Amino acid sequence: MSDTTTTATVPVYPQTLGHPRPLWMLFMTEFWERFAFYGMRWALTLYIVAAFFDDDPSGQGFASRTYGAYLALVYAAAVFGGYVADRVIGYQRSILVGAAVMAAGLFMIMLPNEQVFLFGLSTVIVGNGLFKPNISSMVGQLYGVDDPRRDRGFTLFYMGINAGALVSPLITGWLASRFTDTPMQQNYKLVFLASGLGMLVSLLWFWIGRRQLKGVGRPAPEQASRLRVAYVVAGCLLAIPLVYLVMAKAGAVVLQWMLSALFAGLALLLLVEGFREGRVQRDRVIAMLIIFVFNVLFWMFYEQAGSSFNFLAQNIVDRRMFGGWEFPVGWFQSVAPLSLVLLAPFVSLGWGWLDKRRLEPSIPRKFGLGLLGNALAFVVLMYALSRLVDERHLIPFWPLVLVYVLQTLGELCLSPIGLSMVTKLAPARLVGFAMGGWFLSTGIGNNLSGIFAGHVSGETGMTVASALSGFTFSFWLLAGAGVVLLLVAPLINRLMHGVK
């Protein structure tokens, strides 16, 4: 995706709290989109088991694999959505079309039919691909290239993402737990309804507020024809059944082979370009691809949040609170964004303190620390599942909360620097393409997360023994990868040729 601030003059905007006023419109547009996305995300696997397997634990494996494939395809679709905005209809129209398609998909998944449900998920994937990458690009277009407020603007926008992710599970989790006289599959439909309404709010907010942008993000003159929008809508209608076939017929394992082949082709093209530009650029591409591989591992286990951790919370965690009140399963999903909001300033200050003393870790070392932080979370689960199980085969409430906090610490060591790393190490002509590789590596990790969660649940559903076995494996793989990355960090630093 291009950044038009490099080639066009940024309009003069009214300022609100020291930033261009349209930033706050985009902030709230993204808030409501994330409300919709995270509102349905926590309920997805639980709904599949309740609605299509009559609450039989044997459905947990299918639900986990479907969840992983869904997240993987969301990331893959973002690559194509960025291309549509760049080359076909512009950013504003891409966001509007994407929001409308996403809302339609969220309402579709309420219907009590497995095939319609999967078509609904496919519709959400296609719509999110048009929406997600392009609203982030719009933020960058509000500032000049050398505007020192640019990074702070992205930080505020990132707060909007996490605010939506924080509030949504609290509200939708309350909805699912409030209506106790109906079957849970009906309660989950209320969650999807709330998410769909949230997406409509996002659409209307941007539709009304886009006039503030003063032309930024509008289609270029050669893209102005409304017929192009019709072509994109037709393309969405063709893409939805293709995504459905991948999810419903190919399955998570075949999808993994497809994503891996795509990643191999992308890596090969980046290497060819690196060799063409000389030894330094070749080495930097190699360093970037090595880190991509470790990124896959991080997200493979981080994204247990919506699959195996959900089944753990529902079936193996004692959620009884004071007065007999039961902590809603969905509320666990708010722990991570709350932790991020609270911990991010301290992590940022910590890096600054270390930098002043010339002790700040390099990019690969930060990634290694991120992997170890994720591994530490699984140590907590290993301890709880081996030492704290009561006579009802339940573990206490606090270990799962602590897991989300520790995983967030790991994320703060890894995720915020990933996009910046790509812009520094990728060949100049292929920065956008390399960014697609970053998203693709995350998507591969998400798909693997679903496959792994399916193994943890097995054919009969998650038990204390299967959870302990699976999460012990998670710890050793993450810890081993983190130690290896810390050991090879000096080599990767040399390949980066001075990039910090």
Short mmCIF file of C-alpha atoms in Angstrom, two decimals:
data_model
loop_
_atom_site.label_atom_id
_atom_site.label_comp_id
_atom_site.label_asym_id
_atom_site.label_seq_id
_atom_site.Cartn_x
_atom_site.Cartn_y
_atom_site.Cartn_z
CA MET A 1 0.00 0.00 0.00
CA SER A 2 1.29 3.41 -0.83
CA ASP A 3 1.47 6.40 1.43
CA THR A 4 0.24 9.43 -0.43
CA THR A 5 1.97 11.79 1.93
CA THR A 6 5.17 11.13 0.05
CA THR A 7 3.78 12.52 -3.21
CA ALA A 8 0.93 14.88 -2.26
CA THR A 9 0.51 17.95 -0.09
CA VAL A 10 -1.34 17.22 3.11
CA PRO A 11 -4.46 19.42 3.52
CA VAL A 12 -4.61 21.93 6.34
CA TYR A 13 -6.89 20.40 8.98
CA PRO A 14 -8.53 21.90 12.07
CA GLN A 15 -6.70 20.60 15.11
CA THR A 16 -8.21 18.76 18.09
CA LEU A 17 -5.99 17.94 21.08
CA GLY A 18 -2.92 18.67 18.98
CA HIS A 19 -3.78 16.38 16.06
CA PRO A 20 -5.71 16.68 12.77
CA ARG A 21 -9.43 16.45 13.54
CA PRO A 22 -10.02 13.56 11.06
CA LEU A 23 -7.77 11.37 13.26
CA TRP A 24 -10.53 11.22 15.86
CA MET A 25 -13.10 10.28 13.23
CA LEU A 26 -10.84 7.42 12.08
CA PHE A 27 -10.21 6.52 15.74
CA MET A 28 -13.93 5.97 16.34
CA THR A 29 -14.46 4.24 13.00
CA GLU A 30 -11.78 1.74 13.97
CA PHE A 31 -13.12 1.52 17.52
CA TRP A 32 -16.49 0.29 16.27
CA GLU A 33 -14.95 -2.06 13.70
CA ARG A 34 -12.82 -3.65 16.43
CA PHE A 35 -15.90 -3.77 18.66
CA ALA A 36 -17.55 -5.85 15.95
CA PHE A 37 -14.51 -8.02 15.26
CA TYR A 38 -13.62 -8.84 18.86
CA GLY A 39 -17.25 -9.12 19.91
CA MET A 40 -17.78 -12.14 17.68
CA ARG A 41 -14.22 -13.47 17.99
CA TRP A 42 -14.48 -14.74 21.57
CA ALA A 43 -17.82 -16.49 20.95
CA LEU A 44 -16.92 -18.14 17.65
CA THR A 45 -15.57 -21.51 18.81
CA LEU A 46 -18.08 -21.80 21.67
CA TYR A 47 -20.97 -21.14 19.29
CA ILE A 48 -19.80 -23.77 16.78
CA VAL A 49 -19.73 -26.44 19.50
CA ALA A 50 -23.09 -25.35 20.96
CA ALA A 51 -25.00 -24.88 17.70
CA PHE A 52 -23.62 -27.57 15.40
CA PHE A 53 -22.45 -30.27 17.85
CA ASP A 54 -25.16 -29.93 20.54
CA ASP A 55 -22.48 -28.99 23.08
CA ASP A 56 -20.64 -32.27 22.48
CA PRO A 57 -16.95 -31.70 23.33
CA SER A 58 -15.99 -33.68 20.21
CA GLY A 59 -16.76 -30.51 18.24
CA GLN A 60 -13.94 -28.54 19.88
CA GLY A 61 -11.34 -29.72 17.38
CA PHE A 62 -13.41 -28.67 14.36
CA ALA A 63 -14.24 -25.36 16.01
CA SER A 64 -10.56 -24.64 16.75
CA ARG A 65 -9.45 -25.46 13.21
CA THR A 66 -12.22 -23.29 11.75
CA TYR A 67 -11.21 -20.41 14.02
CA GLY A 68 -7.54 -20.68 13.01
CA ALA A 69 -8.39 -20.82 9.30
CA TYR A 70 -10.70 -17.81 9.71
CA LEU A 71 -7.98 -15.67 11.30
CA ALA A 72 -5.37 -16.79 8.76
CA LEU A 73 -7.60 -15.83 5.84
CA VAL A 74 -8.40 -12.46 7.44
CA TYR A 75 -4.68 -11.63 7.30
CA ALA A 76 -4.25 -13.04 3.79
CA ALA A 77 -7.21 -11.00 2.52
CA ALA A 78 -5.59 -7.79 3.80
CA VAL A 79 -2.89 -8.11 1.13
CA PHE A 80 -5.51 -8.08 -1.65
CA GLY A 81 -7.53 -5.34 0.05
CA GLY A 82 -4.52 -3.03 0.05
CA TYR A 83 -4.03 -3.64 -3.67
CA VAL A 84 -7.69 -2.78 -4.39
CA ALA A 85 -7.35 0.52 -2.52
CA ASP A 86 -4.05 1.39 -4.20
CA ARG A 87 -4.92 0.50 -7.77
CA VAL A 88 -8.69 0.22 -8.23
CA ILE A 89 -11.08 2.39 -6.12
CA GLY A 90 -9.07 4.33 -3.52
CA TYR A 91 -9.04 4.11 0.26
CA GLN A 92 -12.34 5.74 1.18
CA ARG A 93 -14.42 3.57 -1.13
CA SER A 94 -12.53 0.43 -0.08
CA ILE A 95 -13.32 1.14 3.58
CA LEU A 96 -17.01 1.75 2.85
CA VAL A 97 -17.41 -1.38 0.73
CA GLY A 98 -15.45 -3.44 3.25
CA ALA A 99 -17.58 -2.21 6.18
CA ALA A 100 -20.83 -3.04 4.36
CA VAL A 101 -19.61 -6.52 3.41
CA MET A 102 -18.39 -7.21 6.97
CA ALA A 103 -21.73 -6.15 8.47
CA ALA A 104 -23.58 -8.48 6.10
CA GLY A 105 -21.32 -11.37 7.11
CA LEU A 106 -21.80 -10.73 10.84
CA PHE A 107 -25.58 -10.88 10.45
CA MET A 108 -25.30 -14.04 8.32
CA ILE A 109 -23.48 -16.00 11.04
CA MET A 110 -26.57 -15.65 13.25
CA LEU A 111 -28.53 -18.03 11.01
CA PRO A 112 -28.74 -21.58 12.45
CA ASN A 113 -27.20 -23.41 9.50
CA GLU A 114 -23.60 -24.56 9.35
CA GLN A 115 -23.14 -23.80 5.64
CA VAL A 116 -24.68 -20.33 5.95
CA PHE A 117 -22.51 -19.76 9.03
CA LEU A 118 -19.35 -20.60 7.06
CA PHE A 119 -20.51 -18.38 4.18
CA GLY A 120 -21.01 -15.62 6.76
CA LEU A 121 -17.46 -16.07 8.07
CA SER A 122 -16.18 -15.97 4.48
CA THR A 123 -18.08 -12.72 3.94
CA VAL A 124 -16.53 -11.20 7.09
CA ILE A 125 -13.06 -12.24 5.83
CA VAL A 126 -13.54 -10.56 2.44
CA GLY A 127 -14.96 -7.38 4.00
CA ASN A 128 -12.21 -7.18 6.63
CA GLY A 129 -9.60 -7.52 3.90
CA LEU A 130 -10.90 -4.33 2.29
CA PHE A 131 -11.36 -2.45 5.58
CA LYS A 132 -8.53 -3.25 7.96
CA PRO A 133 -5.31 -2.39 6.06
CA ASN A 134 -6.74 0.71 4.42
CA ILE A 135 -8.06 2.59 7.44
CA SER A 136 -4.58 2.24 8.99
CA SER A 137 -3.07 3.72 5.82
CA MET A 138 -5.48 6.65 6.03
CA VAL A 139 -3.99 7.65 9.39
CA GLY A 140 -0.56 8.03 7.82
CA GLN A 141 -2.00 10.26 5.10
CA LEU A 142 -3.13 12.86 7.64
CA TYR A 143 0.48 13.84 8.43
CA GLY A 144 3.42 15.04 6.40
CA VAL A 145 6.37 12.69 6.08
CA ASP A 146 8.47 14.73 8.52
CA ASP A 147 5.63 15.62 10.92
CA PRO A 148 6.91 14.64 14.41
CA ARG A 149 3.32 13.98 15.53
CA ARG A 150 2.98 11.09 13.08
CA ASP A 151 4.11 8.32 15.44
CA ARG A 152 2.01 9.76 18.26
CA GLY A 153 -0.99 9.81 15.94
CA PHE A 154 -0.54 6.11 15.23
CA THR A 155 -0.21 5.50 18.96
CA LEU A 156 -3.55 7.21 19.58
CA PHE A 157 -5.11 5.22 16.74
CA TYR A 158 -3.71 2.01 18.25
CA MET A 159 -5.44 2.98 21.48
CA GLY A 160 -8.71 3.05 19.53
CA ILE A 161 -8.05 -0.50 18.40
CA ASN A 162 -7.44 -1.70 21.93
CA ALA A 163 -10.32 0.31 23.39
CA GLY A 164 -12.71 -1.47 21.03
CA ALA A 165 -11.10 -4.81 21.82
CA LEU A 166 -11.42 -4.08 25.56
CA VAL A 167 -15.04 -2.91 25.66
CA SER A 168 -16.54 -5.38 23.20
CA PRO A 169 -16.03 -8.67 25.12
CA LEU A 170 -17.30 -6.99 28.30
CA ILE A 171 -20.57 -5.93 26.66
CA THR A 172 -21.12 -8.99 24.46
CA GLY A 173 -19.96 -11.35 27.23
CA TRP A 174 -22.54 -9.76 29.53
CA LEU A 175 -25.21 -10.25 26.86
CA ALA A 176 -24.34 -13.95 26.52
CA SER A 177 -24.44 -14.51 30.29
CA ARG A 178 -27.47 -12.31 31.01
CA PHE A 179 -30.13 -14.28 29.15
CA THR A 180 -29.84 -17.45 31.17
CA ASP A 181 -33.27 -18.90 30.35
CA THR A 182 -32.38 -19.54 26.70
CA PRO A 183 -29.95 -22.06 25.16
CA MET A 184 -26.41 -20.70 24.86
CA GLN A 185 -26.46 -20.94 21.05
CA GLN A 186 -29.27 -18.37 21.15
CA ASN A 187 -27.26 -16.16 23.50
CA TYR A 188 -24.28 -16.25 21.14
CA LYS A 189 -26.55 -15.00 18.37
CA LEU A 190 -27.11 -11.89 20.48
CA VAL A 191 -23.32 -11.46 20.49
CA PHE A 192 -23.23 -11.66 16.70
CA LEU A 193 -26.18 -9.25 16.44
CA ALA A 194 -24.38 -6.72 18.66
CA SER A 195 -21.24 -7.13 16.53
CA GLY A 196 -23.19 -6.58 13.32
CA LEU A 197 -24.78 -3.44 14.75
CA GLY A 198 -21.34 -2.23 15.83
CA MET A 199 -20.10 -2.67 12.27
CA LEU A 200 -23.03 -0.64 10.95
CA VAL A 201 -22.12 2.15 13.39
CA SER A 202 -18.55 2.03 12.04
CA LEU A 203 -19.88 2.28 8.47
CA LEU A 204 -22.17 5.23 9.24
CA TRP A 205 -19.49 6.99 11.29
CA PHE A 206 -17.07 6.91 8.37
CA TRP A 207 -19.77 7.72 5.79
CA ILE A 208 -20.73 10.87 7.67
CA GLY A 209 -17.23 11.86 8.81
CA ARG A 210 -15.28 11.28 5.60
CA ARG A 211 -15.96 14.86 4.48
CA GLN A 212 -13.45 15.94 7.14
CA LEU A 213 -10.69 14.24 5.14
CA LYS A 214 -10.74 16.97 2.45
CA GLY A 215 -10.12 14.56 -0.39
CA VAL A 216 -7.44 12.41 1.27
CA GLY A 217 -8.14 8.78 0.41
CA ARG A 218 -10.49 9.60 -2.45
CA PRO A 219 -9.92 7.71 -5.70
CA ALA A 220 -7.43 9.11 -8.17
CA PRO A 221 -8.97 10.64 -11.34
CA GLU A 222 -8.46 7.42 -13.30
CA GLN A 223 -10.22 5.48 -10.48
CA ALA A 224 -13.21 7.82 -10.13
CA SER A 225 -15.73 5.80 -12.17
CA ARG A 226 -18.43 4.28 -9.97
CA LEU A 227 -18.38 1.32 -12.32
CA ARG A 228 -15.13 0.35 -10.64
CA VAL A 229 -16.95 0.08 -7.31
CA ALA A 230 -19.46 -2.24 -8.97
CA TYR A 231 -16.55 -4.35 -10.23
CA VAL A 232 -15.12 -4.57 -6.69
CA VAL A 233 -18.50 -5.57 -5.26
CA ALA A 234 -18.77 -8.23 -7.98
CA GLY A 235 -15.25 -9.36 -7.09
CA CYS A 236 -16.30 -9.69 -3.45
CA LEU A 237 -19.29 -11.81 -4.46
CA LEU A 238 -16.94 -14.07 -6.42
CA ALA A 239 -14.32 -14.17 -3.66
CA ILE A 240 -16.76 -15.18 -0.91
CA PRO A 241 -17.52 -18.68 -2.31
CA LEU A 242 -13.81 -19.21 -3.00
CA VAL A 243 -12.97 -18.40 0.62
CA TYR A 244 -15.85 -20.67 1.69
CA LEU A 245 -14.40 -23.56 -0.33
CA VAL A 246 -11.02 -23.11 1.33
CA MET A 247 -12.58 -23.07 4.81
CA ALA A 248 -15.28 -25.72 4.39
CA LYS A 249 -13.76 -28.12 1.88
CA ALA A 250 -9.98 -27.73 1.90
CA GLY A 251 -9.69 -27.54 5.69
CA ALA A 252 -6.99 -26.13 7.94
CA VAL A 253 -4.27 -28.60 6.91
CA VAL A 254 -4.65 -27.99 3.17
CA LEU A 255 -4.86 -24.25 3.89
CA GLN A 256 -1.56 -24.54 5.75
CA TRP A 257 0.12 -26.01 2.68
CA MET A 258 -1.38 -23.23 0.52
CA LEU A 259 -0.21 -20.48 2.87
CA SER A 260 3.23 -22.05 3.20
CA ALA A 261 3.60 -22.26 -0.59
CA LEU A 262 2.54 -18.63 -0.88
CA PHE A 263 5.07 -17.64 1.78
CA ALA A 264 7.83 -19.61 0.02
CA GLY A 265 7.08 -17.82 -3.26
CA LEU A 266 7.06 -14.44 -1.54
CA ALA A 267 10.35 -15.19 0.20
CA LEU A 268 11.93 -16.25 -3.10
CA LEU A 269 10.91 -13.01 -4.82
CA LEU A 270 12.26 -10.95 -1.93
CA LEU A 271 15.55 -12.86 -2.04
CA VAL A 272 15.86 -12.36 -5.81
CA GLU A 273 15.37 -8.62 -5.35
CA GLY A 274 17.84 -8.63 -2.46
CA PHE A 275 20.52 -10.37 -4.55
CA ARG A 276 19.85 -7.91 -7.39
CA GLU A 277 20.52 -4.93 -5.11
CA GLY A 278 23.76 -6.30 -3.67
CA ARG A 279 25.25 -8.00 -0.62
CA VAL A 280 23.91 -5.62 2.05
CA GLN A 281 20.30 -5.80 0.84
CA ARG A 282 20.58 -9.56 0.37
CA ASP A 283 21.69 -9.98 3.98
CA ARG A 284 18.91 -7.73 5.27
CA VAL A 285 16.27 -9.76 3.43
CA ILE A 286 17.69 -12.96 4.94
CA ALA A 287 17.55 -11.41 8.42
CA MET A 288 13.95 -10.30 7.88
CA LEU A 289 12.85 -13.75 6.67
CA ILE A 290 14.48 -15.44 9.68
CA ILE A 291 12.48 -13.20 12.01
CA PHE A 292 9.31 -13.92 10.00
CA VAL A 293 9.72 -17.61 10.87
CA PHE A 294 9.94 -16.85 14.60
CA ASN A 295 6.90 -14.58 14.23
CA VAL A 296 4.91 -17.60 13.03
CA LEU A 297 5.73 -19.45 16.26
CA PHE A 298 4.74 -16.54 18.47
CA TRP A 299 1.25 -16.17 16.97
CA MET A 300 0.69 -19.91 16.81
CA PHE A 301 0.53 -19.97 20.60
CA TYR A 302 -0.63 -16.43 21.30
CA GLU A 303 -3.86 -17.07 19.37
CA GLN A 304 -4.91 -19.90 21.64
CA ALA A 305 -6.94 -17.07 23.19
CA GLY A 306 -9.92 -17.64 20.93
CA SER A 307 -9.75 -21.43 20.81
CA SER A 308 -8.14 -23.67 23.46
CA PHE A 309 -8.10 -20.93 26.14
CA ASN A 310 -11.82 -20.41 25.53
CA PHE A 311 -12.58 -24.09 26.12
CA LEU A 312 -10.28 -24.00 29.15
CA ALA A 313 -12.20 -21.02 30.56
CA GLN A 314 -15.57 -22.61 29.86
CA ASN A 315 -14.88 -26.13 31.14
CA ILE A 316 -11.79 -26.24 33.40
CA VAL A 317 -11.60 -22.82 35.13
CA ASP A 318 -13.61 -22.15 38.30
CA ARG A 319 -15.36 -18.91 37.38
CA ARG A 320 -17.52 -18.62 40.49
CA MET A 321 -17.13 -15.22 42.13
CA PHE A 322 -18.59 -13.58 45.22
CA GLY A 323 -22.30 -14.13 45.86
CA GLY A 324 -22.42 -17.06 43.44
CA TRP A 325 -21.96 -14.78 40.42
CA GLU A 326 -20.14 -16.46 37.52
CA PHE A 327 -17.44 -14.57 35.60
CA PRO A 328 -18.46 -14.60 31.88
CA VAL A 329 -16.15 -16.54 29.56
CA GLY A 330 -16.01 -13.62 27.12
CA TRP A 331 -14.61 -11.26 29.74
CA PHE A 332 -11.27 -13.07 29.70
CA GLN A 333 -10.78 -11.62 26.20
CA SER A 334 -10.70 -8.11 27.68
CA VAL A 335 -7.70 -8.89 29.90
CA ALA A 336 -5.16 -8.66 27.05
CA PRO A 337 -6.22 -5.25 25.66
CA LEU A 338 -6.54 -3.85 29.19
CA SER A 339 -3.05 -5.13 29.99
CA LEU A 340 -1.71 -3.62 26.77
CA VAL A 341 -3.16 -0.20 27.56
CA LEU A 342 -1.74 -0.29 31.09
CA LEU A 343 1.65 -1.83 30.32
CA ALA A 344 2.57 -0.21 26.99
CA PRO A 345 3.69 3.12 28.51
CA PHE A 346 5.94 1.33 31.01
CA VAL A 347 7.49 -0.89 28.31
CA SER A 348 8.09 2.17 26.14
CA LEU A 349 9.69 4.04 29.07
CA GLY A 350 11.77 0.95 29.83
CA TRP A 351 13.18 0.82 26.29
CA GLY A 352 13.96 4.55 26.53
CA TRP A 353 15.74 4.10 29.87
CA LEU A 354 17.84 1.27 28.44
CA ASP A 355 18.56 3.23 25.26
CA LYS A 356 20.04 6.14 27.26
CA ARG A 357 22.45 3.63 28.81
CA ARG A 358 23.11 1.96 25.43
CA LEU A 359 21.53 -1.24 26.73
CA GLU A 360 18.34 -1.38 24.64
CA PRO A 361 18.00 -4.85 23.05
CA SER A 362 18.29 -5.18 19.27
CA ILE A 363 15.31 -6.20 17.11
CA PRO A 364 16.05 -9.96 17.19
CA ARG A 365 16.68 -9.85 20.95
CA LYS A 366 13.33 -8.11 21.51
CA PHE A 367 11.69 -10.84 19.47
CA GLY A 368 13.46 -13.45 21.58
CA LEU A 369 12.18 -11.77 24.76
CA GLY A 370 8.69 -11.78 23.26
CA LEU A 371 8.86 -15.53 22.69
CA LEU A 372 10.10 -16.10 26.24
CA GLY A 373 7.30 -13.93 27.65
CA ASN A 374 4.80 -16.07 25.77
CA ALA A 375 6.53 -19.21 27.07
CA LEU A 376 6.30 -17.94 30.66
CA ALA A 377 2.53 -17.74 30.30
CA PHE A 378 2.41 -21.47 29.61
CA VAL A 379 4.51 -22.15 32.73
CA VAL A 380 1.62 -20.68 34.73
CA LEU A 381 -0.83 -23.05 33.03
CA MET A 382 1.48 -26.03 33.57
CA TYR A 383 1.66 -25.23 37.28
CA ALA A 384 -2.11 -24.72 37.59
CA LEU A 385 -3.03 -27.88 35.68
CA SER A 386 -0.57 -30.04 37.62
CA ARG A 387 -0.83 -28.56 41.14
CA LEU A 388 -4.07 -26.57 41.52
CA VAL A 389 -6.81 -28.85 40.15
CA ASP A 390 -9.61 -29.32 42.72
CA GLU A 391 -12.01 -32.23 43.25
CA ARG A 392 -14.27 -30.89 40.49
CA HIS A 393 -11.35 -31.01 38.02
CA LEU A 394 -11.24 -27.20 37.92
CA ILE A 395 -8.34 -24.77 38.31
CA PRO A 396 -8.58 -21.35 40.00
CA PHE A 397 -9.57 -18.18 38.18
CA TRP A 398 -6.30 -16.25 38.51
CA PRO A 399 -3.87 -18.39 36.43
CA LEU A 400 -5.73 -17.74 33.16
CA VAL A 401 -5.84 -14.00 33.90
CA LEU A 402 -2.09 -14.02 34.55
CA VAL A 403 -1.55 -15.93 31.28
CA TYR A 404 -3.14 -13.11 29.28
CA VAL A 405 -1.03 -10.50 31.10
CA LEU A 406 2.22 -12.37 30.41
CA GLN A 407 1.32 -12.95 26.77
CA THR A 408 0.65 -9.23 26.41
CA LEU A 409 4.13 -8.46 27.79
CA GLY A 410 5.51 -10.79 25.14
CA GLU A 411 3.44 -9.07 22.46
CA LEU A 412 4.77 -5.65 23.49
CA CYS A 413 8.32 -6.92 22.98
CA LEU A 414 7.55 -8.21 19.51
CA SER A 415 4.51 -6.86 17.70
CA PRO A 416 5.02 -3.07 17.78
CA ILE A 417 8.48 -3.32 16.20
CA GLY A 418 7.53 -5.81 13.49
CA LEU A 419 6.06 -3.35 10.98
CA SER A 420 8.88 -0.88 11.58
CA MET A 421 11.42 -3.67 11.03
CA VAL A 422 9.94 -4.50 7.63
CA THR A 423 10.20 -0.89 6.42
CA LYS A 424 13.88 -0.84 7.45
CA LEU A 425 15.00 -4.21 6.07
CA ALA A 426 12.91 -4.73 2.92
CA PRO A 427 14.16 -3.78 -0.57
CA ALA A 428 12.98 -0.26 -1.40
CA ARG A 429 10.93 -1.40 -4.39
CA LEU A 430 9.14 -4.14 -2.44
CA VAL A 431 8.31 -2.65 0.96
CA GLY A 432 4.57 -3.16 0.45
CA PHE A 433 5.16 -6.69 -0.77
CA ALA A 434 7.36 -7.44 2.25
CA MET A 435 4.65 -6.01 4.52
CA GLY A 436 2.34 -8.57 2.99
CA GLY A 437 4.89 -11.18 4.04
CA TRP A 438 4.72 -9.94 7.64
CA PHE A 439 0.93 -10.25 7.65
CA LEU A 440 1.19 -13.62 5.93
CA SER A 441 3.58 -14.96 8.58
CA THR A 442 1.08 -13.86 11.24
CA GLY A 443 -1.71 -15.55 9.31
CA ILE A 444 0.26 -18.80 9.06
CA GLY A 445 0.75 -18.70 12.83
CA ASN A 446 -2.99 -18.15 13.33
CA ASN A 447 -3.86 -21.15 11.16
CA LEU A 448 -1.35 -23.31 13.04
CA SER A 449 -2.94 -22.10 16.28
CA GLY A 450 -6.24 -23.65 15.22
CA ILE A 451 -4.61 -26.93 14.17
CA PHE A 452 -2.73 -27.11 17.47
CA ALA A 453 -5.83 -26.27 19.54
CA GLY A 454 -7.63 -29.07 17.71
CA HIS A 455 -4.95 -31.50 18.88
CA VAL A 456 -5.28 -30.23 22.46
CA SER A 457 -9.03 -30.93 22.40
CA GLY A 458 -8.63 -34.23 20.54
CA GLU A 459 -11.64 -36.29 19.51
CA THR A 460 -13.44 -36.09 22.85
CA GLY A 461 -12.84 -32.50 23.95
CA MET A 462 -10.32 -30.84 26.26
CA THR A 463 -9.50 -32.49 29.57
CA VAL A 464 -7.08 -31.51 32.32
CA ALA A 465 -4.64 -34.13 31.01
CA SER A 466 -4.85 -33.08 27.35
CA ALA A 467 -4.52 -29.39 28.30
CA LEU A 468 -1.46 -30.08 30.46
CA SER A 469 0.18 -32.13 27.71
CA GLY A 470 -0.52 -29.57 24.99
CA PHE A 471 0.49 -26.53 27.00
CA THR A 472 3.68 -28.24 28.20
CA PHE A 473 4.61 -28.74 24.54
CA SER A 474 3.80 -25.05 23.92
CA PHE A 475 6.19 -23.97 26.66
CA TRP A 476 9.12 -26.05 25.44
CA LEU A 477 8.72 -24.99 21.82
CA LEU A 478 8.39 -21.30 22.67
CA ALA A 479 11.21 -21.36 25.24
CA GLY A 480 13.48 -23.26 22.86
CA ALA A 481 12.75 -20.84 20.01
CA GLY A 482 13.32 -17.83 22.28
CA VAL A 483 16.69 -19.14 23.50
CA VAL A 484 17.78 -20.00 19.95
CA LEU A 485 16.83 -16.52 18.73
CA LEU A 486 18.77 -14.87 21.57
CA LEU A 487 21.80 -17.03 20.73
CA VAL A 488 21.74 -16.26 17.00
CA ALA A 489 20.88 -12.57 17.56
CA PRO A 490 24.51 -11.44 16.98
CA LEU A 491 24.49 -13.18 13.59
CA ILE A 492 21.16 -11.61 12.63
CA ASN A 493 22.45 -8.21 13.77
CA ARG A 494 25.42 -8.57 11.43
CA LEU A 495 23.06 -9.46 8.58
CA MET A 496 21.10 -6.27 9.29
CA HIS A 497 24.19 -4.11 8.60
CA GLY A 498 23.60 -1.39 11.17
CA VAL A 499 19.80 -1.30 11.17
CA LYS A 500 18.61 -0.81 14.76
#
